mmCIF file of C-alpha atoms and ligand atoms in Angstrom:
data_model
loop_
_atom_site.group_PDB
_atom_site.id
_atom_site.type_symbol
_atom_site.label_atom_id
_atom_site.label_comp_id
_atom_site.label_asym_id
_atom_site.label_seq_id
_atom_site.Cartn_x
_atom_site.Cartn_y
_atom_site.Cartn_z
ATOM 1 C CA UNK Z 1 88.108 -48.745 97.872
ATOM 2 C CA UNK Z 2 88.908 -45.402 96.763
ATOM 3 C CA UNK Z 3 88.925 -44.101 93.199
ATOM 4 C CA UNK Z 4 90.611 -40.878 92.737
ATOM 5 C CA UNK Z 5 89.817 -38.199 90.031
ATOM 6 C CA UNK Z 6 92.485 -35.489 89.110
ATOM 7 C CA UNK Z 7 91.580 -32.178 86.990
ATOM 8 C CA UNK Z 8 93.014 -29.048 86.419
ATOM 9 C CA UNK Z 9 92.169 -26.286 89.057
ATOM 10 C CA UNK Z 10 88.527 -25.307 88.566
ATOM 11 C CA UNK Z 11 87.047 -22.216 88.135
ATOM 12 C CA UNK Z 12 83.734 -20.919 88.954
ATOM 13 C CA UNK Z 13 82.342 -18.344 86.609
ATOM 14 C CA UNK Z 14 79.451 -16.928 88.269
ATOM 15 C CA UNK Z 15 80.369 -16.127 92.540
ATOM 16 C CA UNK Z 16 79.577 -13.911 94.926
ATOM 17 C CA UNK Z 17 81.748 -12.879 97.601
ATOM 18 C CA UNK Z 18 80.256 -9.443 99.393
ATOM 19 C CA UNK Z 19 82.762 -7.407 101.367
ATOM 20 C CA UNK Z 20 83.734 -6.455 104.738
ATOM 21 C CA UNK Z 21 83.429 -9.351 107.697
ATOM 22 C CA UNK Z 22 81.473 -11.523 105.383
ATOM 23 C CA UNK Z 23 84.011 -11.531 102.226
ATOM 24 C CA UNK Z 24 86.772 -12.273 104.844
ATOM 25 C CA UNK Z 25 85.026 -15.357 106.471
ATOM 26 C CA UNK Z 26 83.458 -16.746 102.850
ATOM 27 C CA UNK Z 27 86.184 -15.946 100.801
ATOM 28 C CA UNK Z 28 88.397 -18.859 102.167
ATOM 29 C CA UNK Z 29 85.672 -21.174 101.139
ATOM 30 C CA UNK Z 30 86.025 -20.667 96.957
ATOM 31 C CA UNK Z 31 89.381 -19.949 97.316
ATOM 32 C CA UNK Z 32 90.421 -23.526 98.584
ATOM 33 C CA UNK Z 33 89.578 -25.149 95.421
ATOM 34 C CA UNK Z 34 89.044 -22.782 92.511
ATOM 35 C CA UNK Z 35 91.936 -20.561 90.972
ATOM 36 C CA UNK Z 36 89.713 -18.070 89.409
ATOM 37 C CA UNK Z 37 86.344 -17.275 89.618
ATOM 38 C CA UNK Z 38 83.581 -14.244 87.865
ATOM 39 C CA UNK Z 39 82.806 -11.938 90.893
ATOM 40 C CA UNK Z 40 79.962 -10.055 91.112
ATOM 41 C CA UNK Z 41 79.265 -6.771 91.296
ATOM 42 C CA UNK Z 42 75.895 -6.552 93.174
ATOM 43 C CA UNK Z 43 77.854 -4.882 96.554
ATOM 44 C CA UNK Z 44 75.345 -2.237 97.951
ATOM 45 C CA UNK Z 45 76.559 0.105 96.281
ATOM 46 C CA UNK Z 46 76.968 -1.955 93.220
ATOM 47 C CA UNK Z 47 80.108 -1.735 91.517
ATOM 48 C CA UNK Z 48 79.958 0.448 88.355
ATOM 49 C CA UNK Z 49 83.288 2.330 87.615
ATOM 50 C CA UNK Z 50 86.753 0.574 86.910
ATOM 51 C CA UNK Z 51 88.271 2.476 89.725
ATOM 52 C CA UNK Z 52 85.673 0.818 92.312
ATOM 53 C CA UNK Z 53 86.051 -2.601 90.751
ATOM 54 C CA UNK Z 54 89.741 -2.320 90.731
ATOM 55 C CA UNK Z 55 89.657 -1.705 94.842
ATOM 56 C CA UNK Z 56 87.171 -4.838 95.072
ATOM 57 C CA UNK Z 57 89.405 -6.773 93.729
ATOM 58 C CA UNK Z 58 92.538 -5.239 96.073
ATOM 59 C CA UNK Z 59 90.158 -5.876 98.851
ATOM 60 C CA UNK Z 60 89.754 -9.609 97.705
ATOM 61 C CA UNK Z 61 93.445 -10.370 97.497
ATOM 62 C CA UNK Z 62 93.863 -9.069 100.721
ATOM 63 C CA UNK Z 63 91.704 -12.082 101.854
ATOM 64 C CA UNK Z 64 92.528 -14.833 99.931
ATOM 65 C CA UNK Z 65 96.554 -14.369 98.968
ATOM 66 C CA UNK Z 66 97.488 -14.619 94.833
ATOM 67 C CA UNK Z 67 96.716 -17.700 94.516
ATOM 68 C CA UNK Z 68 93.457 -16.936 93.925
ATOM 69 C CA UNK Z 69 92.428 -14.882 90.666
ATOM 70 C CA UNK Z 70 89.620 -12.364 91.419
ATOM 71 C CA UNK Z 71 88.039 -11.658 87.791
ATOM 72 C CA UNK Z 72 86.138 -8.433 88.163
ATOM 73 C CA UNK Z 73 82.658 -7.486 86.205
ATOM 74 C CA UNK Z 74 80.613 -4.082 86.746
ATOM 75 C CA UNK Z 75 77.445 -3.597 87.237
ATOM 76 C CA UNK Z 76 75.303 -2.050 84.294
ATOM 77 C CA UNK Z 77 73.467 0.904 85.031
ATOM 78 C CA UNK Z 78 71.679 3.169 82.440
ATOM 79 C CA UNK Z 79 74.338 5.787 84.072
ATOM 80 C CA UNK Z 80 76.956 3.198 82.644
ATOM 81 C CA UNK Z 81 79.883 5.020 80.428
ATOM 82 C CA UNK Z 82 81.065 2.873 77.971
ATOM 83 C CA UNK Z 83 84.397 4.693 77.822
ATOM 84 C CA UNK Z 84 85.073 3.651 81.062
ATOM 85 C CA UNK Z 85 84.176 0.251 80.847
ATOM 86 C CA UNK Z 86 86.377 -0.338 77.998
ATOM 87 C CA UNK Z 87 89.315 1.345 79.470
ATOM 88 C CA UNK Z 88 88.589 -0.771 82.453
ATOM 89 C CA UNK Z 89 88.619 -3.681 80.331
ATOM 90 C CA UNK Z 90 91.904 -2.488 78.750
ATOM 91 C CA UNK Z 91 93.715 -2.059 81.434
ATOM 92 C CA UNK Z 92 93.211 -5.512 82.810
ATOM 93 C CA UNK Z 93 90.571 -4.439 85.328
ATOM 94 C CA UNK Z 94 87.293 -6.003 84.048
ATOM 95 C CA UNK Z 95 86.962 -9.003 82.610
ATOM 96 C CA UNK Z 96 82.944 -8.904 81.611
ATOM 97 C CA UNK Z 97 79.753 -6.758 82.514
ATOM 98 C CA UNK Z 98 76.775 -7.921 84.491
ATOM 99 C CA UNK Z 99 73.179 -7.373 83.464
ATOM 100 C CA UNK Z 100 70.558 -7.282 86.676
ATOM 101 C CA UNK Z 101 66.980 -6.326 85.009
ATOM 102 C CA UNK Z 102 66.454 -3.385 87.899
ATOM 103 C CA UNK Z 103 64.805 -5.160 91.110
ATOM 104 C CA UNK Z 104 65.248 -9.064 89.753
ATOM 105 C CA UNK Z 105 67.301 -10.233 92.502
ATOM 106 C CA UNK Z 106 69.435 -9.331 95.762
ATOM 107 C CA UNK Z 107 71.204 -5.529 95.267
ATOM 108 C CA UNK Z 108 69.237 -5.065 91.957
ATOM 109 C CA UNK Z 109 67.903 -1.900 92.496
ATOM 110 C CA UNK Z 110 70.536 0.062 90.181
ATOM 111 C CA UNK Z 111 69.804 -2.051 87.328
ATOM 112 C CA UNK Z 112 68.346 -1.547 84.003
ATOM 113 C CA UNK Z 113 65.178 -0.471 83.185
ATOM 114 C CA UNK Z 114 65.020 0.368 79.946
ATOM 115 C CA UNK Z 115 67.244 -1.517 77.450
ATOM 116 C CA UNK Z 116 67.369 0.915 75.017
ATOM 117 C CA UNK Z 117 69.579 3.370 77.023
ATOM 118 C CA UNK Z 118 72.583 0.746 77.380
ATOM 119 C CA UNK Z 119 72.521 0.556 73.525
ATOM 120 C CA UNK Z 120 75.404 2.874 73.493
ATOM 121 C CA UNK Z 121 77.538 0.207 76.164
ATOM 122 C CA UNK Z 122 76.509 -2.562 74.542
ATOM 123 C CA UNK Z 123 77.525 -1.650 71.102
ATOM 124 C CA UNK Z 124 80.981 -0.659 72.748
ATOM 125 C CA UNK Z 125 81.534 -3.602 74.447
ATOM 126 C CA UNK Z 126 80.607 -5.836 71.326
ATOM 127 C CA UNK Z 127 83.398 -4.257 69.558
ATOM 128 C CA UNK Z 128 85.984 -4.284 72.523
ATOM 129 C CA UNK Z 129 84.517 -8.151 73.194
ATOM 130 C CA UNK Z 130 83.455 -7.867 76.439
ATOM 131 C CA UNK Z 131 81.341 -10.539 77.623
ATOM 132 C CA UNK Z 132 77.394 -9.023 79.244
ATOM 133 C CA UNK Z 133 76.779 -11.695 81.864
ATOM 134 C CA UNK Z 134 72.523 -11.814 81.969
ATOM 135 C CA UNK Z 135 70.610 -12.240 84.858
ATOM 136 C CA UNK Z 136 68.026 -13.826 82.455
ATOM 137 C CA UNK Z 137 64.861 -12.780 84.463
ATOM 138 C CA UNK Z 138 62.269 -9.997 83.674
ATOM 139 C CA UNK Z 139 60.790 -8.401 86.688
ATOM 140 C CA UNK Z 140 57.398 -7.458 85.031
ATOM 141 C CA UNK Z 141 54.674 -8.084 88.163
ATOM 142 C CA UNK Z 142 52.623 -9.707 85.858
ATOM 143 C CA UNK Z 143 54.970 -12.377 84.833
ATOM 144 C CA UNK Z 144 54.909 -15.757 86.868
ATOM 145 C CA UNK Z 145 58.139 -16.201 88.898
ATOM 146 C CA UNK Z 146 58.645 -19.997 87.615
ATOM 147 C CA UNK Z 147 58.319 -18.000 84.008
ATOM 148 C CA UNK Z 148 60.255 -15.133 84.228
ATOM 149 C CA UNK Z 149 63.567 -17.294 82.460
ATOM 150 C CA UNK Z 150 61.475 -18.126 79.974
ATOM 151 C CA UNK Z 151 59.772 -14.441 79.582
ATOM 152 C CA UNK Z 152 63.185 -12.712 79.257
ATOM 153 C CA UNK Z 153 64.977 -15.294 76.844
ATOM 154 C CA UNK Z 154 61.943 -14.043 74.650
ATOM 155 C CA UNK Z 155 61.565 -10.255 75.133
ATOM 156 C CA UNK Z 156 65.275 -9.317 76.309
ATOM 157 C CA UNK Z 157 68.068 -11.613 74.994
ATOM 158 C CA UNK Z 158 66.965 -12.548 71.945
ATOM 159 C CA UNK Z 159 66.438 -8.792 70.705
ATOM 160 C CA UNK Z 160 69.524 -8.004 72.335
ATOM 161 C CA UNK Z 161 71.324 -10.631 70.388
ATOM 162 C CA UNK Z 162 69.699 -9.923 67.175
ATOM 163 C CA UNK Z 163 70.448 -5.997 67.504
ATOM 164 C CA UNK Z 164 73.745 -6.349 68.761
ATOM 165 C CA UNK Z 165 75.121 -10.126 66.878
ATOM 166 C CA UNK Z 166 78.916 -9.602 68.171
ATOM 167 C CA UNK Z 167 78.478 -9.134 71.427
ATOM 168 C CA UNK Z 168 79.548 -12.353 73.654
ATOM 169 C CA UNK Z 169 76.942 -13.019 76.215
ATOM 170 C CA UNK Z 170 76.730 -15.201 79.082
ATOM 171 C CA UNK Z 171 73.430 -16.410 80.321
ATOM 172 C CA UNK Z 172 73.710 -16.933 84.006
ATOM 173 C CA UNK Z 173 72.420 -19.833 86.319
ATOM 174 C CA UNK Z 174 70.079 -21.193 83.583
ATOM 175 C CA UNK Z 175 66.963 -23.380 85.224
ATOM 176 C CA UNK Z 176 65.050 -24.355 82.454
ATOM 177 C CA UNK Z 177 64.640 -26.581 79.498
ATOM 178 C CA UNK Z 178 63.622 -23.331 77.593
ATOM 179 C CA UNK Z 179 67.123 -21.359 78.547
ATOM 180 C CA UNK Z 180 68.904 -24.848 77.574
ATOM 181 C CA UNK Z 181 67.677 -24.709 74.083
ATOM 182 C CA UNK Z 182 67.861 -21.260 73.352
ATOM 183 C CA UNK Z 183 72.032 -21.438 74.045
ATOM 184 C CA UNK Z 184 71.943 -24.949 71.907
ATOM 185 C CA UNK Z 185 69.836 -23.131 68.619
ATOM 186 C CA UNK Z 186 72.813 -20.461 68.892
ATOM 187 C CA UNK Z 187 75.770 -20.832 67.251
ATOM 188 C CA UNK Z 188 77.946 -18.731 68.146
ATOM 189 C CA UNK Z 189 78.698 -16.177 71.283
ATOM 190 C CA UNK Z 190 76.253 -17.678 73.447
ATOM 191 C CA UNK Z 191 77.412 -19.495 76.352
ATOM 192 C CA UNK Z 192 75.625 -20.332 79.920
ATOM 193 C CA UNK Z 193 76.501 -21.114 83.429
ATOM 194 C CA UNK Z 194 74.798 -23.552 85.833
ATOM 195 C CA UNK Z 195 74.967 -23.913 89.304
ATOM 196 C CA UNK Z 196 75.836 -26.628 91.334
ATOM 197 C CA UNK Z 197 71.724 -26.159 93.491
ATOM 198 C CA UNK Z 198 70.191 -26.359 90.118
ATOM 199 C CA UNK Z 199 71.498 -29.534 89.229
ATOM 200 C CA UNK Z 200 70.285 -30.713 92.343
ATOM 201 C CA UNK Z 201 67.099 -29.485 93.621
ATOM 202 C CA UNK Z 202 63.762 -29.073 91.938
ATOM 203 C CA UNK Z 203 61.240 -26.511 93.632
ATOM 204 C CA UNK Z 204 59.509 -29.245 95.670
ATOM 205 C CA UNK Z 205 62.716 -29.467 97.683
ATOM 206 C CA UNK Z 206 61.925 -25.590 98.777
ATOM 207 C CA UNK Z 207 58.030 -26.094 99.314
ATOM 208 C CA UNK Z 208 57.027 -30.247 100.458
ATOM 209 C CA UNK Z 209 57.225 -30.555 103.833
ATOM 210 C CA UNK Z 210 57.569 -27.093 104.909
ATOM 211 C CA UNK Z 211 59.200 -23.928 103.579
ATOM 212 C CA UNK Z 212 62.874 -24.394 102.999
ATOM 213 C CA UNK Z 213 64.378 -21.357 103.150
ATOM 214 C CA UNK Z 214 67.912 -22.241 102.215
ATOM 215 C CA UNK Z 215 66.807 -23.422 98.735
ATOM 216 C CA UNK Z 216 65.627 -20.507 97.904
ATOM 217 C CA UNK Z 217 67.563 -18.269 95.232
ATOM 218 C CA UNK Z 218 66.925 -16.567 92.029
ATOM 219 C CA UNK Z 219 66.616 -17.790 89.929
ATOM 220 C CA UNK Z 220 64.091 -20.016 91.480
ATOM 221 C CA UNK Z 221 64.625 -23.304 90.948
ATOM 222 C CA UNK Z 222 62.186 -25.101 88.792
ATOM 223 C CA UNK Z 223 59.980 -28.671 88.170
ATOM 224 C CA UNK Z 224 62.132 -31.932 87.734
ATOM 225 C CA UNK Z 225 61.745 -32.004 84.190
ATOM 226 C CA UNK Z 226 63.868 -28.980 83.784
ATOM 227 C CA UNK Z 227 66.443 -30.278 86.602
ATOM 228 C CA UNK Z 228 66.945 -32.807 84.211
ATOM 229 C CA UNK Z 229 67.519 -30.883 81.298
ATOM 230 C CA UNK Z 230 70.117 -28.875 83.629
ATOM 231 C CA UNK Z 231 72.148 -32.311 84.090
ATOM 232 C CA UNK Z 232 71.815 -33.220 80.646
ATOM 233 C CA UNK Z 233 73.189 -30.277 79.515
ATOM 234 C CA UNK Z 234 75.896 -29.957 82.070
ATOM 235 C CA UNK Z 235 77.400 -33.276 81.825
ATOM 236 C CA UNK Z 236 76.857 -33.543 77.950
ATOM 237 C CA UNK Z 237 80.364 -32.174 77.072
ATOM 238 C CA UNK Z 238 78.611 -29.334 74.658
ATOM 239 C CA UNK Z 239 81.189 -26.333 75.795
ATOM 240 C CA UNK Z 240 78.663 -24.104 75.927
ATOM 241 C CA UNK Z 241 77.539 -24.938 79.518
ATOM 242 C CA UNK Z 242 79.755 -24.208 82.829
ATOM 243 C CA UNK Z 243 80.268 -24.122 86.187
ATOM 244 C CA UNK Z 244 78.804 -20.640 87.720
ATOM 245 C CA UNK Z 245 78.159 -21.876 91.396
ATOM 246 C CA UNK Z 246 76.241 -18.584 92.118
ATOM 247 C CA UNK Z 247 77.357 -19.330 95.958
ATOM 248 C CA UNK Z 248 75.741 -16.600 97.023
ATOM 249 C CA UNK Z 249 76.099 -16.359 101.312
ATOM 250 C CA UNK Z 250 73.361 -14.240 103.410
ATOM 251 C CA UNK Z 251 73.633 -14.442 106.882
ATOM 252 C CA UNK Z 252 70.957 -17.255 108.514
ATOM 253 C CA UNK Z 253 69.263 -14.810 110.238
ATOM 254 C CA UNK Z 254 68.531 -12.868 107.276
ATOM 255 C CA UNK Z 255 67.871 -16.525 105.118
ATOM 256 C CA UNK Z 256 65.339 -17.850 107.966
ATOM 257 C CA UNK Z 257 62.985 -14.788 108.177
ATOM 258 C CA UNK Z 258 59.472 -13.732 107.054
ATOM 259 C CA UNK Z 259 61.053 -12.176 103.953
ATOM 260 C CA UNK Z 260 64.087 -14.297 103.642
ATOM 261 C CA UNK Z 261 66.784 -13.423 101.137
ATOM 262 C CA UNK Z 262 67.203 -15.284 97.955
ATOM 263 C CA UNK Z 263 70.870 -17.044 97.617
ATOM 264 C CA UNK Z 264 72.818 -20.492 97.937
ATOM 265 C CA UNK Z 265 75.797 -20.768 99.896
ATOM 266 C CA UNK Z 266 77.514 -23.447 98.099
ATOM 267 C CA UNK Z 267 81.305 -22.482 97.496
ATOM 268 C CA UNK Z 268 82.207 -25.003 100.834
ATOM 269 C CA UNK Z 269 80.892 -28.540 99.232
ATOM 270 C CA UNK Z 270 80.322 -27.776 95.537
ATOM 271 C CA UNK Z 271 83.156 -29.959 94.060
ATOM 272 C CA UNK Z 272 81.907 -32.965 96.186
ATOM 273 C CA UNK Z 273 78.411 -32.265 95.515
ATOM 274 C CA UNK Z 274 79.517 -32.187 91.516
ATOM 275 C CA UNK Z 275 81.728 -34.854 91.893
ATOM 276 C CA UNK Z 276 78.466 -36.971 92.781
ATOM 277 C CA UNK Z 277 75.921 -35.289 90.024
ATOM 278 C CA UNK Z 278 78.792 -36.385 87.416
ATOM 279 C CA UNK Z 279 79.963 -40.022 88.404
ATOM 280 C CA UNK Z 280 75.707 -40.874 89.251
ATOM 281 C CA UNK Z 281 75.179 -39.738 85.525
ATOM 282 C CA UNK Z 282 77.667 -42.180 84.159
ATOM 283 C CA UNK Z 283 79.710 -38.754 82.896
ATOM 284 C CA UNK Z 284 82.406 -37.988 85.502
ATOM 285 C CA UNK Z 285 85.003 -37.916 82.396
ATOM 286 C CA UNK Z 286 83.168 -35.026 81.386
ATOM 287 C CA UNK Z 287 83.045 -32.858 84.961
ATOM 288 C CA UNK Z 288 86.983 -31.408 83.983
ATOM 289 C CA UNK Z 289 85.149 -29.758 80.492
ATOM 290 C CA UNK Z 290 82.384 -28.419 82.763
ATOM 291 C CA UNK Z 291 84.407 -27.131 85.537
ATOM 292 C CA UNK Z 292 88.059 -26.196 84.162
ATOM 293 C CA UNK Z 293 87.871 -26.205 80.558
ATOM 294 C CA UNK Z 294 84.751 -25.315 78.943
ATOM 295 C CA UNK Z 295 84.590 -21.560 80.906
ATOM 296 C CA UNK Z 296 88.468 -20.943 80.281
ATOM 297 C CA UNK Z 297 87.897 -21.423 76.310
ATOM 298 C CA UNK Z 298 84.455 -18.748 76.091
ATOM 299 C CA UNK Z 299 86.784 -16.621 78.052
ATOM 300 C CA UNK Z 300 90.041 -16.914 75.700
ATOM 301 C CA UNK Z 301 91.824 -17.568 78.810
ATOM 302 C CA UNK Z 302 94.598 -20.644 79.483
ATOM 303 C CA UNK Z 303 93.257 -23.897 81.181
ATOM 304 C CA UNK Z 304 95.023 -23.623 84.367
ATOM 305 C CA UNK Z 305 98.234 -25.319 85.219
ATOM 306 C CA UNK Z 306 98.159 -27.070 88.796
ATOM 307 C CA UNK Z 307 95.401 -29.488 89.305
ATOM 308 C CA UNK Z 308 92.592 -30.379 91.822
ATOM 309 C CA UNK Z 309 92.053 -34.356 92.710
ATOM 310 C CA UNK Z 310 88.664 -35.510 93.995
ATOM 311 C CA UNK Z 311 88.644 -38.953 95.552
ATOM 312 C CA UNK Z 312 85.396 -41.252 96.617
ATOM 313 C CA UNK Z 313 85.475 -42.664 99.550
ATOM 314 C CA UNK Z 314 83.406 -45.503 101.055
ATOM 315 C CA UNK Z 315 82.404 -43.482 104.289
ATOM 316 C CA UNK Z 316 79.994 -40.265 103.948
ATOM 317 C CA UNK Z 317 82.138 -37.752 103.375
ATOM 318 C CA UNK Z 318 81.123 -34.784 106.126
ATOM 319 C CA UNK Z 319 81.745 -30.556 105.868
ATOM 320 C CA UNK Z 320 81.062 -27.993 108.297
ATOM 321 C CA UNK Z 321 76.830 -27.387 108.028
ATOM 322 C CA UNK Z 322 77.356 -23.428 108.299
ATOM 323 C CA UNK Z 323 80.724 -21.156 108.160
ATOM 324 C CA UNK Z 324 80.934 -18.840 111.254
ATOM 325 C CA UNK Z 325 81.527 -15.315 109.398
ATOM 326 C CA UNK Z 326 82.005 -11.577 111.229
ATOM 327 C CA UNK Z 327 78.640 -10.990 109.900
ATOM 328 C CA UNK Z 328 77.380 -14.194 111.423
ATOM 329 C CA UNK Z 329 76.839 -17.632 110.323
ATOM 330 C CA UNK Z 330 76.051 -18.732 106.506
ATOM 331 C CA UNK Z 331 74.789 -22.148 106.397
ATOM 332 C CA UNK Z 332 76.111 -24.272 103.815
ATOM 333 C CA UNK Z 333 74.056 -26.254 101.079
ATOM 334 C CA UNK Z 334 72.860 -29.652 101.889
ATOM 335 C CA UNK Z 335 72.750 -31.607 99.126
ATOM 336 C CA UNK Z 336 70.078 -33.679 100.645
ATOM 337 C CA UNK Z 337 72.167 -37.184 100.141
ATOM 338 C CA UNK Z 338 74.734 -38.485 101.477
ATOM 339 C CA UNK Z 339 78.334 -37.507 99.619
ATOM 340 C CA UNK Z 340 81.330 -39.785 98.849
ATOM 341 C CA UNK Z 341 83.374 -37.833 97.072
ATOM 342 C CA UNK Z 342 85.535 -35.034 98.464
ATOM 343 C CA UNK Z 343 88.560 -33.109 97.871
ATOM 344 C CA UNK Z 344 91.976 -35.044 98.145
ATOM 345 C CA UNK Z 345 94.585 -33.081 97.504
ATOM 346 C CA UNK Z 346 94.341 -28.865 98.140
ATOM 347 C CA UNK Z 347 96.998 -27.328 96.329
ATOM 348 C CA UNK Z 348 97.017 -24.624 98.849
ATOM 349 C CA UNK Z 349 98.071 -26.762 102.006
HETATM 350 C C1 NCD R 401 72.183 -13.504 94.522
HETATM 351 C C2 NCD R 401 72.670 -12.718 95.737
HETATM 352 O O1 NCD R 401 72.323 -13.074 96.861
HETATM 353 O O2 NCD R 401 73.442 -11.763 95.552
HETATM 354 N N1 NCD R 401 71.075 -14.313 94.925
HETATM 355 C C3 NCD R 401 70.615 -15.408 94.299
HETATM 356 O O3 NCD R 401 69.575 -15.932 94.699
HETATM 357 N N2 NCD R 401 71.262 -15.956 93.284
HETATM 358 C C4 NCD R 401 71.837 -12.570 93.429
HETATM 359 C C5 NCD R 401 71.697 -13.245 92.106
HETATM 360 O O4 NCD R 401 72.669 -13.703 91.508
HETATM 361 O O5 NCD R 401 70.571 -13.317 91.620
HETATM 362 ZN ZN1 ZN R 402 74.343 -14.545 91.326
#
């Protein structure tokens, strides 16, 4: 038997898609099924000005044709001039800034170390509305890795917030019951992104049994209790939470190493694997508000027009293990259970 599941086009609002031989080998992968999608700015160098972000994105057309909507960010230094980011933003070239606390994650090295000298930005971009997209980790040594959402919802956002009430903020890949809560107690201009991983593993799946080193990302993911939360809140219907896959591809090599990198490569299975989350939580009328609608709305932007359908199938539904790239091969997120849904119809065939 199959059942079949039609939505509008996705979008993913949190993606990574490098440059060079990698962008053009991973870049096909998102593109597929998702019309538009948040990309990041963490390139080494990161992106900061409006001129660099506008040849990003000519460089991600040149891969992946219109029909895909590169929507550009920058990459918040304390260098950052807030005249050009709103003139970027003007002129159709940004579409929201990203906040890496300096040295949280992968290419983080350029980011902020002391809050108080993006004031000036911030209070710019409030008034323009530009979205800051939060890496919602603080990289203070002392502070636990599995607590470090936690840490930063408390000594970063929430000041933030308070100082600066109209600006619209996005906290990225949440992992915790704590980050869930925080965007639920807020009103207004608060919204979050989850990844597809996080609604799927817990950290046992990186450590029991031997170290998994393609589970690992950063945010790390964290006990079962706050996987749950994750699912709860994803396939509630609260419009606040949605899709930010935070596919983020590193060569194997560089993944299966003493000091492997942090990052999920899941842009190749993620509607299946969501498809699956949804329908085993009794909520798969709610997956088109978490992965087409609920994103388009924080971002005043039109639900798209063409559609995606997802069918299930009785017979495990298989996709390539790892993506052969230019910069070598990216292996591609195993769900670690068998799938049944896929991807019926692809709009770009
Ligand atoms: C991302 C990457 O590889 O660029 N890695 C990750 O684990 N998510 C960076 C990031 O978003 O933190
Ligand atoms: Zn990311």
């Amino acid at each position: 038997m199959t059942t079949r599941l039609t939505l509008p086009r996705p979008d993913d609002w949190h993606l990574h898609l490098r440059d060079g031989a990698m962008l053009a080998g991973i870049a096909p992968e998102s593109a597929r099924h998702f019309a538009r999608a948040i990309i990041m700015p963490n390139l080494v160098p990161p992106v900061v000005t409006g001129r660099e972000a506008q040849a990003y994105r000519d460089r991600i057309l040149a891969v992946t044709g219109a029909g895909f909507t590169p929507l550009m960010t920058l990459y918040l230094t304390e260098a950052t001039d807030p005249a050009d980011v709103v003139a970027a933003h003007r002129d159709g070239i940004i579409t929201a800034v990203k906040l890496y606390p300096a040295g949280a994650t992968t290419n983080s090295a350029s980011g902020v170390r002391d809050f108080d000298r993006v004031r000036g930005v911030l209070d710019a971009m409030a008034e323009a509305g530009i979205p800051l997209l939060c890496h919602g980790e603080v990289t203070d040594p002392e502070i636990d890795i599995f607590d470090r959402e936690a840490v930063f919802i408390d000594r970063v956002l929430d000041p933030i917030r308070r100082r600066t009430p109209e600006l619209r903020v996005v906290m990225e890949h949440i992992t915790t019951l704590d980050a869930v809560a925080y965007v639920r107690s807020q009103p207004e201009r608060l919204g979050a992104t989850i990844t597809t991983h996080h609604l799927v593993i817990n950290r046992n799946h990186i450590l029991v049994g031997g170290i998994r080193p393609h589970y690992y990302c950063l945010p790390v993911a964290k006990r079962e209790t706050h996987r749950l939360a994750l699912v709860e809140a994803a396939t509630s219907g609260d419009a606040r939470f949605f899709l930010g896959t935070d596919s983020a591809p590193h060569a194997d090599d560089a993944k299966e190493s003493a000091c492997g990198c942090a990052g999920c490569f899941t842009a190749t299975n993620t509607m299946s694997v969501l498809a699956q989350v949804f329908d085993q939580a009794g909520a798969l009328d709610r997956l088109d508000g978490f992965v087409s609608r609920n994103g388009a709305a924080f971002y005043g932007l039109p639900v798209n027009e063409d559609t995606l359908t997802l069918e299930k199938t009785d017979s495990r539904v298989t996709y390539p293990a790892r993506i052969e790239t230019g910069a070598g091969p990216v292996t591609v997120f195993d769900p670690g259970f068998p799938l049944y849904w896929q991807v019926a119809q692809d709009a770009r065939s």
